XYZ file of C-alpha atoms in Angstrom:
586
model
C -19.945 -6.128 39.713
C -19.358 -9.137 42.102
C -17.366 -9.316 45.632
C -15.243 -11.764 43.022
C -14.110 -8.716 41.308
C -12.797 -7.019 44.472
C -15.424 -4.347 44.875
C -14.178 -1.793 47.310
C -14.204 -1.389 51.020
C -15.118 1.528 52.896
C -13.604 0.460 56.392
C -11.472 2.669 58.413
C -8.026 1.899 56.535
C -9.874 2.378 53.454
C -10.870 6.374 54.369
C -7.595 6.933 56.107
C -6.087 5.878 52.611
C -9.062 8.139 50.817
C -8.273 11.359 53.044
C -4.589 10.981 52.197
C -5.145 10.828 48.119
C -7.172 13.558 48.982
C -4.622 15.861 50.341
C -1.717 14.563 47.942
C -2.883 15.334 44.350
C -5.490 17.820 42.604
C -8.696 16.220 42.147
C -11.031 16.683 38.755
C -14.034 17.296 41.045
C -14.707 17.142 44.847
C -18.259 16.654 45.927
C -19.314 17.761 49.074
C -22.163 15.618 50.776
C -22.960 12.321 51.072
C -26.451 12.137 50.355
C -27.735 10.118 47.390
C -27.188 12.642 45.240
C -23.911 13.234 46.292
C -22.941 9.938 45.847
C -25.006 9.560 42.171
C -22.794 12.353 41.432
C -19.441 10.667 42.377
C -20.015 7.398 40.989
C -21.266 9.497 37.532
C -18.083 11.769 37.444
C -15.675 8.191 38.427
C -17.296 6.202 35.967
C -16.710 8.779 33.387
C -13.128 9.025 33.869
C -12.831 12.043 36.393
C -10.603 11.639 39.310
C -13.210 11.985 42.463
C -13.330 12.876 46.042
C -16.364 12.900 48.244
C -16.965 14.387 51.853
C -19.752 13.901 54.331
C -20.005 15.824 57.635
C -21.408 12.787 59.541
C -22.214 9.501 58.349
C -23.107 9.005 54.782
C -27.028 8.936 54.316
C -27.639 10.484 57.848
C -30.055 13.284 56.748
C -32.338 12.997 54.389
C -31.129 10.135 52.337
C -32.091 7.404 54.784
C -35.498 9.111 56.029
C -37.332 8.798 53.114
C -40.762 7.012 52.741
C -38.103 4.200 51.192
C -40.213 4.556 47.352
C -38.921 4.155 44.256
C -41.983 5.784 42.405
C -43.000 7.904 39.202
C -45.595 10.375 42.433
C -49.203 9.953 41.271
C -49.822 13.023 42.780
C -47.693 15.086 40.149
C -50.352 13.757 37.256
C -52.581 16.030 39.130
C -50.593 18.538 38.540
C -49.824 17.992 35.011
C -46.260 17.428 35.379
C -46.389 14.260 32.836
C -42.561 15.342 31.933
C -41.647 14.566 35.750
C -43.470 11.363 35.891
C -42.132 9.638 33.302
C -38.855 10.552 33.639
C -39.232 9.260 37.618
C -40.860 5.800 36.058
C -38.091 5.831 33.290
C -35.454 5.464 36.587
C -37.595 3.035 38.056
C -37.626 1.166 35.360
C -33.246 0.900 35.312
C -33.160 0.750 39.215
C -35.857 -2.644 39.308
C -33.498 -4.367 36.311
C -30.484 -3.077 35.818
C -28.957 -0.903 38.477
C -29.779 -2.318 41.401
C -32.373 -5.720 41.561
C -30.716 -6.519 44.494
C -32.054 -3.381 46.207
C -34.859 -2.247 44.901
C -38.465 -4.502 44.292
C -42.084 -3.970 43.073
C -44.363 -3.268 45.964
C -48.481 -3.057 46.132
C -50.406 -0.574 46.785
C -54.064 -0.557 47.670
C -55.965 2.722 46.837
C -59.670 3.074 48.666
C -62.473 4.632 47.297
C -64.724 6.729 49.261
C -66.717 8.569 46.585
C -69.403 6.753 44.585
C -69.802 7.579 40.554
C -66.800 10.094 40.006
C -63.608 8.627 42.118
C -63.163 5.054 39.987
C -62.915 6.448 36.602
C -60.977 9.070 37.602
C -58.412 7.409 39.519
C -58.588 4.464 37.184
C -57.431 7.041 34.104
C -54.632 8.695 36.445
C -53.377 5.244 36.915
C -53.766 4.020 33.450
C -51.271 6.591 32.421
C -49.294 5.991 35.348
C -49.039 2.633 33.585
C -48.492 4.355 30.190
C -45.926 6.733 31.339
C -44.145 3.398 32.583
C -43.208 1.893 29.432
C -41.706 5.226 27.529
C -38.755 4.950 26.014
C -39.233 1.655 24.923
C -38.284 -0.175 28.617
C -40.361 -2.477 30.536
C -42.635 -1.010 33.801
C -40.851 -3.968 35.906
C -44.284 -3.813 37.696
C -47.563 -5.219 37.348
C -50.248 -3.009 36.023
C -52.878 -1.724 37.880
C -56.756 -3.512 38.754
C -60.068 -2.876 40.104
C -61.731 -4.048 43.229
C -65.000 -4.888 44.276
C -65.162 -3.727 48.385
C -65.858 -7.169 48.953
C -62.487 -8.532 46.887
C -60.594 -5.464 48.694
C -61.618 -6.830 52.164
C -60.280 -9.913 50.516
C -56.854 -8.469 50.278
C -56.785 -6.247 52.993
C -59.085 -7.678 56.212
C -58.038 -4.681 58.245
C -60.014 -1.949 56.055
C -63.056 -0.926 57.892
C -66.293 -2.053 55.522
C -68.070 1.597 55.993
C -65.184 3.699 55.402
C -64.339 2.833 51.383
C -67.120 1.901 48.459
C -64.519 0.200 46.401
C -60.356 -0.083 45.633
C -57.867 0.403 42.781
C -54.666 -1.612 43.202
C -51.315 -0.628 41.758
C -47.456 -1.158 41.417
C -44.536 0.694 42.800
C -40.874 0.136 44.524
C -39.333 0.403 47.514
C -35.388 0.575 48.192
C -33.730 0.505 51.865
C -32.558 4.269 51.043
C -29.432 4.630 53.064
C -28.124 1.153 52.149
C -28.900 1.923 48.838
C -26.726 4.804 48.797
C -23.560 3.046 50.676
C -23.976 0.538 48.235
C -23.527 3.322 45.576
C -20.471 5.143 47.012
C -18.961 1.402 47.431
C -19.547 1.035 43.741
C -18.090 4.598 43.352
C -14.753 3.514 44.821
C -14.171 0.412 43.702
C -14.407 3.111 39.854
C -11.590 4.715 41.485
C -13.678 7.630 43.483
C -11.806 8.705 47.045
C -15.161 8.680 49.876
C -15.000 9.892 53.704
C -17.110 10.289 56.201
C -17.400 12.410 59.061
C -15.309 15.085 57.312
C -16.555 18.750 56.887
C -15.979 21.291 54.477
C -15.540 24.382 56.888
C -13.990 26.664 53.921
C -13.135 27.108 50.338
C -10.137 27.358 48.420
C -9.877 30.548 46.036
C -7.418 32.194 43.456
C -8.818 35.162 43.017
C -12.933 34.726 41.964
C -12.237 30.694 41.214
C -12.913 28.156 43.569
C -9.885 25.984 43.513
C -10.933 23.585 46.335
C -12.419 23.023 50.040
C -10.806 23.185 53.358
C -12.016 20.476 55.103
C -12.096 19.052 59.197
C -11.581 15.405 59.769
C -13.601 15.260 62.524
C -12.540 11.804 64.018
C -9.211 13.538 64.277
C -9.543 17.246 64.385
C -7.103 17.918 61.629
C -7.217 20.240 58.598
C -6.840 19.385 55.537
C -6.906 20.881 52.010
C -8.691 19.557 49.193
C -7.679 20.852 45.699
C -9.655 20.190 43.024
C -10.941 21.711 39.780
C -14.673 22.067 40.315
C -16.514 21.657 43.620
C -19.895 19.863 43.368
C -22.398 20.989 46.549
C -24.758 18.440 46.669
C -26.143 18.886 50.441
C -29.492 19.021 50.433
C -31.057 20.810 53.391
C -28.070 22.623 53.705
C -27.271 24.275 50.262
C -28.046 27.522 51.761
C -25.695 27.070 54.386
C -22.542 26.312 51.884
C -23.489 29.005 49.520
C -22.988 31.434 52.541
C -19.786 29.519 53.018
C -18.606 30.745 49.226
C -19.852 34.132 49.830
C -22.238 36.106 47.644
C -26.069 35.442 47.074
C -26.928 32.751 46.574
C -28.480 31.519 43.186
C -30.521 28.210 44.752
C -32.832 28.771 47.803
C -33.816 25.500 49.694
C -36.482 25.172 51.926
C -37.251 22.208 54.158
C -40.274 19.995 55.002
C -40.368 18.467 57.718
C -42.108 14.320 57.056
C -42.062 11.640 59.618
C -42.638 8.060 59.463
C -44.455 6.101 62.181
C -43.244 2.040 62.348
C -45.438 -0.875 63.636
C -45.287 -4.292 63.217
C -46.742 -6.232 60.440
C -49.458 -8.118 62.909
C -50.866 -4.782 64.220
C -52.658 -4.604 60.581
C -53.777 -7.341 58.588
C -53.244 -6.772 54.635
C -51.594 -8.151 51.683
C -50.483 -5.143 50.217
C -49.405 -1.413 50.996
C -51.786 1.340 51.460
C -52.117 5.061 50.097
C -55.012 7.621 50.366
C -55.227 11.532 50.252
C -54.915 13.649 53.348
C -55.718 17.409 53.729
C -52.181 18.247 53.374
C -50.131 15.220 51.632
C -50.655 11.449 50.505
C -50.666 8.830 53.390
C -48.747 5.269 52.585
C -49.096 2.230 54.510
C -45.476 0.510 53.465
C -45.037 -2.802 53.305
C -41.440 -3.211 55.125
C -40.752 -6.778 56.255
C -42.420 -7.759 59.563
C -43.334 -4.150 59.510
C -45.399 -1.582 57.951
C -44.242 2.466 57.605
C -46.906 4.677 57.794
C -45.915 8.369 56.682
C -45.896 10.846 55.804
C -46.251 14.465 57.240
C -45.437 17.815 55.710
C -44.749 20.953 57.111
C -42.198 23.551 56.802
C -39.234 23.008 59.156
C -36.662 26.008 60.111
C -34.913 24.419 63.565
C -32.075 21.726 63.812
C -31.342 20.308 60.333
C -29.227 17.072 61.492
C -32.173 15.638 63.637
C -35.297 16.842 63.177
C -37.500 15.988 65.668
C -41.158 14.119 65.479
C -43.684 15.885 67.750
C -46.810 13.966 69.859
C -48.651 16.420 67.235
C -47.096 14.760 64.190
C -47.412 10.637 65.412
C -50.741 11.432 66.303
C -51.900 12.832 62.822
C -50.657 10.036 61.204
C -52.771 7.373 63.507
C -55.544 9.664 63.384
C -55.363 9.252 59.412
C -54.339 5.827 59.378
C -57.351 4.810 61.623
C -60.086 5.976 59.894
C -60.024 3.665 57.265
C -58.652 0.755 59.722
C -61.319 -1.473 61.407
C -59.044 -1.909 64.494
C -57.346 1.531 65.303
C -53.906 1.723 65.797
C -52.279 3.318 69.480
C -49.469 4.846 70.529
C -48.760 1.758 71.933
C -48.077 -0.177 68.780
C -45.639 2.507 67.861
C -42.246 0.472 67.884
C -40.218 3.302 65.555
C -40.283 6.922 64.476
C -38.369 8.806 62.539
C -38.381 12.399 60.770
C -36.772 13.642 57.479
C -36.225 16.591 56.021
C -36.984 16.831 52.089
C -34.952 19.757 50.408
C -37.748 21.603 48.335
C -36.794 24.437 46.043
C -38.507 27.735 47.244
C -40.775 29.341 45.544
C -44.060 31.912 45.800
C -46.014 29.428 47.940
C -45.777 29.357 51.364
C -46.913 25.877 51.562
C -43.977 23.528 51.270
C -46.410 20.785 49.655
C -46.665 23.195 46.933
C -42.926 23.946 46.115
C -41.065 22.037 43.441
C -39.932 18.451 43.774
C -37.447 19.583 40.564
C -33.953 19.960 40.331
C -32.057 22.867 39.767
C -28.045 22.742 38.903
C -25.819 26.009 38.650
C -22.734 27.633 38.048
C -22.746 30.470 40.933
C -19.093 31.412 40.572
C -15.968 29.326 38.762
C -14.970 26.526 40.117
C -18.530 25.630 41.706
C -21.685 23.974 40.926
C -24.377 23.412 43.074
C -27.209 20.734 42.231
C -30.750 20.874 44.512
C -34.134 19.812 44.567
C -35.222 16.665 43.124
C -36.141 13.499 44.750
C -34.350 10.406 45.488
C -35.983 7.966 42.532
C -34.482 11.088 39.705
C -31.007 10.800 41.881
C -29.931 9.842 38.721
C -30.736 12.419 36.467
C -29.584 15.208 38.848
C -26.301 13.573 39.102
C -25.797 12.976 35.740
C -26.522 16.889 35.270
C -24.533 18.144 37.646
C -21.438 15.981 36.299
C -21.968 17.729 32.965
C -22.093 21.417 34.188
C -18.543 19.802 35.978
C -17.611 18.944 32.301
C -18.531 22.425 31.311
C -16.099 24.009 33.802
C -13.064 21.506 33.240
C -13.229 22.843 29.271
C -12.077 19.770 28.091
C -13.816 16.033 26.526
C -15.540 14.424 29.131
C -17.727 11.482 28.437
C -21.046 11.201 28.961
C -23.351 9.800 31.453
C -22.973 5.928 31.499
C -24.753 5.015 35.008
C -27.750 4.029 33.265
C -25.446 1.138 32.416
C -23.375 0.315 35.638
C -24.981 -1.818 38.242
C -24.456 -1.008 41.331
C -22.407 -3.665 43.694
C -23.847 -6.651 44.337
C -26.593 -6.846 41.500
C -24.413 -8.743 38.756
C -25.392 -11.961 39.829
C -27.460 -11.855 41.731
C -30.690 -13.424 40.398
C -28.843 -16.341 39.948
C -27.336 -17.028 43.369
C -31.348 -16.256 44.079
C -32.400 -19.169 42.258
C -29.294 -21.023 43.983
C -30.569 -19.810 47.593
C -31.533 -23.228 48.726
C -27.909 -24.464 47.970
C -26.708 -22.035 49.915
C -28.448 -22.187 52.568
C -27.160 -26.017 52.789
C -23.559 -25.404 52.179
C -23.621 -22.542 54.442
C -25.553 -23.642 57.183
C -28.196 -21.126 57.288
C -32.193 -21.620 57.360
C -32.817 -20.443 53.498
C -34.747 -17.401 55.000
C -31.526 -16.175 56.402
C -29.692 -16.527 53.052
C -32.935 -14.659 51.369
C -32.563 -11.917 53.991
C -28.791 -11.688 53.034
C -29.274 -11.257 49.295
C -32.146 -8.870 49.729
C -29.125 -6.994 51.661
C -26.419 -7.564 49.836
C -26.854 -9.563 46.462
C -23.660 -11.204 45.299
C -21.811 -9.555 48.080
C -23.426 -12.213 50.428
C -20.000 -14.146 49.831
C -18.168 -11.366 51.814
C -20.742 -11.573 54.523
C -20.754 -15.806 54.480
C -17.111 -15.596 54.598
C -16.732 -13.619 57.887
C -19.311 -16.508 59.628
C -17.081 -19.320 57.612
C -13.908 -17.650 59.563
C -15.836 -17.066 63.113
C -19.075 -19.751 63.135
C -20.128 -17.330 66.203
C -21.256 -14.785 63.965
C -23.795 -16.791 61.994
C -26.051 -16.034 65.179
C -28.828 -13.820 65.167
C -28.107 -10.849 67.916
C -30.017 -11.600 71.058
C -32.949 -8.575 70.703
C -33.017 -8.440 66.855
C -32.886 -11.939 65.667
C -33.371 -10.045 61.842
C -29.850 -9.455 61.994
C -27.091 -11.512 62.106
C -24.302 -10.626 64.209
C -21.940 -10.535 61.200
C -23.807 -7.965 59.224
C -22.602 -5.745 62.362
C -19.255 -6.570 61.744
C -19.335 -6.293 58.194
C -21.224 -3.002 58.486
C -17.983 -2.023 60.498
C -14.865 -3.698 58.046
C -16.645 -3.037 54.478
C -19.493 -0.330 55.019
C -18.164 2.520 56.423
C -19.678 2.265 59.740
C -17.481 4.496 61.981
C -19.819 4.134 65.209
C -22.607 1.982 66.877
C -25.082 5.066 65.541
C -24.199 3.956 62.167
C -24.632 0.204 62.436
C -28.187 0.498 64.049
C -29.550 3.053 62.853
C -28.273 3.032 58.647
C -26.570 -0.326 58.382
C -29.465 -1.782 59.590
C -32.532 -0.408 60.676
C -33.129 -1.954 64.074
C -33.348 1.973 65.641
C -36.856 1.717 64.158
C -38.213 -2.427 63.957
C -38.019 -2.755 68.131
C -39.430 -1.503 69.970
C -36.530 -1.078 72.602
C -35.021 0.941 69.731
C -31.978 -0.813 69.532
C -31.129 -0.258 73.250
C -30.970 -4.032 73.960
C -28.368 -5.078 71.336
C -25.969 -1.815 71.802
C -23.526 -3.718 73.779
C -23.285 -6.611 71.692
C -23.252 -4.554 68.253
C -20.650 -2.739 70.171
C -18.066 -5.044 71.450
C -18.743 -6.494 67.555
C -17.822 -3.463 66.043
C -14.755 -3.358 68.655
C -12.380 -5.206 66.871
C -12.140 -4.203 63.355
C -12.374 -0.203 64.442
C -9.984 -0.537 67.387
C -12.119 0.400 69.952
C -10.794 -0.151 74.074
C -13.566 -0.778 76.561
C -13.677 3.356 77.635
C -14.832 3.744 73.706
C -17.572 0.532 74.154
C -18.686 2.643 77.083
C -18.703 5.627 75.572
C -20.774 4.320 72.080
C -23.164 2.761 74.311
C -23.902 5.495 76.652
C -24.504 7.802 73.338
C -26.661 5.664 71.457
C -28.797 4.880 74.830
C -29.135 8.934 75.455
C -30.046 9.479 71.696
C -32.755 7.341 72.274
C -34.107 8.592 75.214
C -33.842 12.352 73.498
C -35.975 10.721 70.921
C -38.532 9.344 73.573
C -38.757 12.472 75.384
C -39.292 14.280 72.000
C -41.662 12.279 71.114
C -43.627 13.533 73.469
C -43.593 16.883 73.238
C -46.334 18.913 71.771
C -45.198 21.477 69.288
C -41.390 21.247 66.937
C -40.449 23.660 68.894
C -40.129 22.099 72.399
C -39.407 18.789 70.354
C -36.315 20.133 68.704
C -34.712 21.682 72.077
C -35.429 18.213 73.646
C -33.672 16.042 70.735
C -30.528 18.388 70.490
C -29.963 17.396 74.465
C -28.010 14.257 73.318
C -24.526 14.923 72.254
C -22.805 13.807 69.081
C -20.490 10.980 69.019
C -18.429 13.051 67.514
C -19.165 16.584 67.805
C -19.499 18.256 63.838
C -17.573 21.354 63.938
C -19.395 24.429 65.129
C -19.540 27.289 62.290
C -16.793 29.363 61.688
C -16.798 32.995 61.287
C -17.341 33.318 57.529
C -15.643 36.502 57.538
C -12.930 35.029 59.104
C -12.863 32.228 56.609
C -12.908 33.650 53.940
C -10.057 35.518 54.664
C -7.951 32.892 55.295
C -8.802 30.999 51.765
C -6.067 30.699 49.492
């Protein structure tokens, strides 16, 4: 799927258009969230045939879908645990997503392991990851990676200068992927609607629609405009994450899934601050440390510890960035500061509950019921199986509408923007002359858009002032902010810094110094007067300094009560009495 075969926009005609459809007919299935699984299970249920609608409280990917430690991986750690099932299965999707679903998107990344332990550690790391490697090629597809290899400590230093000599004997080097997670998933609901699927954001479901035990539909809030709106449709997919719990109070009833959070944040530096040619990972007490490779930048995450506050922004604590140096630096030969801190952000990861109290110990597998007609719930999981749990969930929707529904066929659809692509790779330098641009610029765009770079070229073609970098994150060109606005969905400056792109976490003024700019950019194609520059501005500056002052808070709790000070752009509707709403379902 090319931009030459009209894939869809999601700019603000587009969801006024999408809300309407909504309201005027009765859907096959509605899915509410707009997570990645939410929007796996949309673009499964529209490319088999289903008429779709999709809703998403605030932007799409703003929880726990663009927070992620940004892998694609098959999780070494669940080897350990003898969950060989799980692994492959997660290596299986890697496989599709590095070929065939989305090359544009995702790629193979290093990763350096260090050995502390002399005698045992090698061989028994170097068997885990020789059936890491194993488990790659089942059913009969290619790993897409490079297999793993042993190091010498002197060839590790080779590769990675930064390691400190006395803190690791030896290394093991493998293969993973990474993915820009919430681009990855607007990318995905753009594929969803150009198969037909109906996708807003910033729309809540505050109620459901019943006849009698059935759920018939979901009362929803457009919360741009205030209105109410009914959504009809034969089965109701909740695919929220975090907050299953939440909409299975909303139904009424118990509630057959329980979801319990963890709380993981990831620390951003730049790429100077630590000298290496590849990624890191080691063992902590409590979870697996990466050092991500991430353009001029590395991630370092992640944390994880049970999280019961604010579910929208969870909050990083001094307690949490300072773990994560404190682990990071004793294997680094120059530590790492506060200092050198340019982003942070926190995630929540929706873990199915279970005996242990420990959320590192409850299960990274899915779960997809029935609870009452009309409904199905999917939860658990992790983003690399998105896939999976989608495709599941759209056949338990199959099971409800009691008629002939396909099957599954997204292990065959790219997703926009990777048909073509590898060839307008190969033609980059071309490109870069006809178009202008330095060829890194054109390699930055692909890596961003694949064959939907034309779109992006075109706008700078039409207005040669957007082929310049924005002054305070030259990354970015200031047509990827307007694009962001016309084709991605991007209702608000929140959206364009923080999802679109990611320069909320690669500067270290956080985005603060382009806001006006990315603003007045973004002014045009959503209609905005100079009171509604002001007011974007003013939000995304006081969501930053929440985020400072956070920061630097000692425990979650005085974190949390800091971070909720800044106001929403657009206030998400406070609960409603579920008595009350209940009783006013049809």
């Amino acid at each position: 799927m090319t931009a030459r075969m009209g894939t869809a926009r999601l700019g603000p005609a587009e969801r006024t258009a999408a809300l309407a459809r909504m309201e005027a007919q009765e859907l096959d299935v509605v899915v509410i969230g707009g997570g990645v699984v939410g929007a796996g299970v949309a673009l499964d249920a529209a490319t088999r045939g289903l008429s779709v609608g999709l809703v998403e409280a605030r932007d799409f990917a703003s929880g726990t879908s663009s927070r992620s430690s940004k892998l694609i991986h098959g999780g070494l750690r669940y080897l350990e645990q003898l969950n060989f099932d799980l692994v492959r299965e997660a290596l299986r999707e890697r496989s599709l997503l590095l070929k065939r679903i989305a090359p544009h998107l995702v790629r193979p990344v290093p990763f350096l392991f260090p050995l502390t332990h002399a005698g045992w550690e090698r061989p028994y790391i170097g068997a885990g990851l020789a059936l890491y490697d194993t488990l790659g090629l089942s059913f009969g597809l290619t790993r897409g990676v490079p297999g793993h290899r042993h190091l010498t400590r002197r060839q590790a230093l080779r590769v990675v200068p930064s390691l400190r000599k006395s803190a690791f004997t030896g290394a093991v080097q493998y293969w993973d992927a990474q993915v820009d997670d919430a681009r990855f998933v607007m990318t995905m609901l753009r594929t969803a609607a150009t198969y037909g699927a109906h996708v807003a954001s910033r729309v809540q479901a505050v109620g459901f629609l019943r006849e009698g035990e059935r759920v018939t539909g979901v009362r929803v809030c457009d919360l741009e405009t205030g209105a109410e709106l009914d959504v009809r449709a034969r089965q109701v997919v909740n695919a929220t994450g975090v907050w299953t719990d939440d909409i299975q109070q909303l139904v009424g009833g118990r509630g057959q899934i329980h979801v319990r959070a963890s709380k993981g944040i990831h620390l951003v530096v730049p790429r100077d601050r630590i000298h290496s040619l590849t990624g890191l990972i080691m063992r902590t007490e409590k979870s697996v440390l990466f050092v991500i490779p991430w353009g001029r930048h590395w991630i370092i995450g992640t944390t994880d510890t049970r999280w019961n506050l604010d579910k929208a922004h969870p909050a990083a604590s001094r307690a949490d960035i300072d773990y994560l140096l404190d682990r990071v630096n004793s294997v680094l030969s120059v530590p790492l500061t506060r200092d050198d801190v340019e982003g942070v952000y926190a995630g929540l990861r929706p873990l199915l509950a279970g005996e242990s109290e420990e959320t590192s110990k409850l299960s990274r597998e899915h779960v997809v019921t029935h609870p009452v007609p009309g409904l199905v719930m999917v939860a658990g999981g992790k983003f690399t199986t998105y896939r999976v749990m989608a495709a599941d969930a759209v056949d338990a929707v199959a099971h409800g509408l009691d008629q002939r529904v396909p099957p599954s066929c997204t292990d065959q659809v790219p997703l926009a923007g990777a048909e073509g692509y590898q060839a307008l790779w190969n033609s980059r330098h071309r490109m870069a002359r006809s178009s202008g641009l330095h060829v890194a610029r054109i390699e930055h765009l692909l890596e961003r858009y694949g064959s939907l770079i034309d779109e992006v070229l075109a706008l700078i073609k039409e207005d040669p002032s957007l082929g310049r970098p924005l002054d305070g994150a030259d990354d970015y060109l200031r047509a990827e902010i307007v694009y962001a606005a016309t084709h991605e969905g991007a209702g608000h400056l929140n959206d364009a810094l923080t999802r679109r792109t990611r320069i909320s976490i690669e500067t270290f003024h956080r985005g603060t110094a382009v806001a006006q700019e990315a603003a007045e950019l973004m002014a045009g194609p959503l209609g905005w007067d100079a009171d509604q520059v002001k007011r974007e501005v003013e939000y995304y500056t006081k969501r930053v300094e929440a985020e400072r002052a956070s920061q630097e808070q000692d425990t979650d709790q005085e974190a949390d009560a800091i971070r909720l000070g800044a106001p929403e752009i657009v206030p998400v509707a406070p609960p409603r009495d579920l008595a009350k709403a209940r009783g006013n379902d049809n």
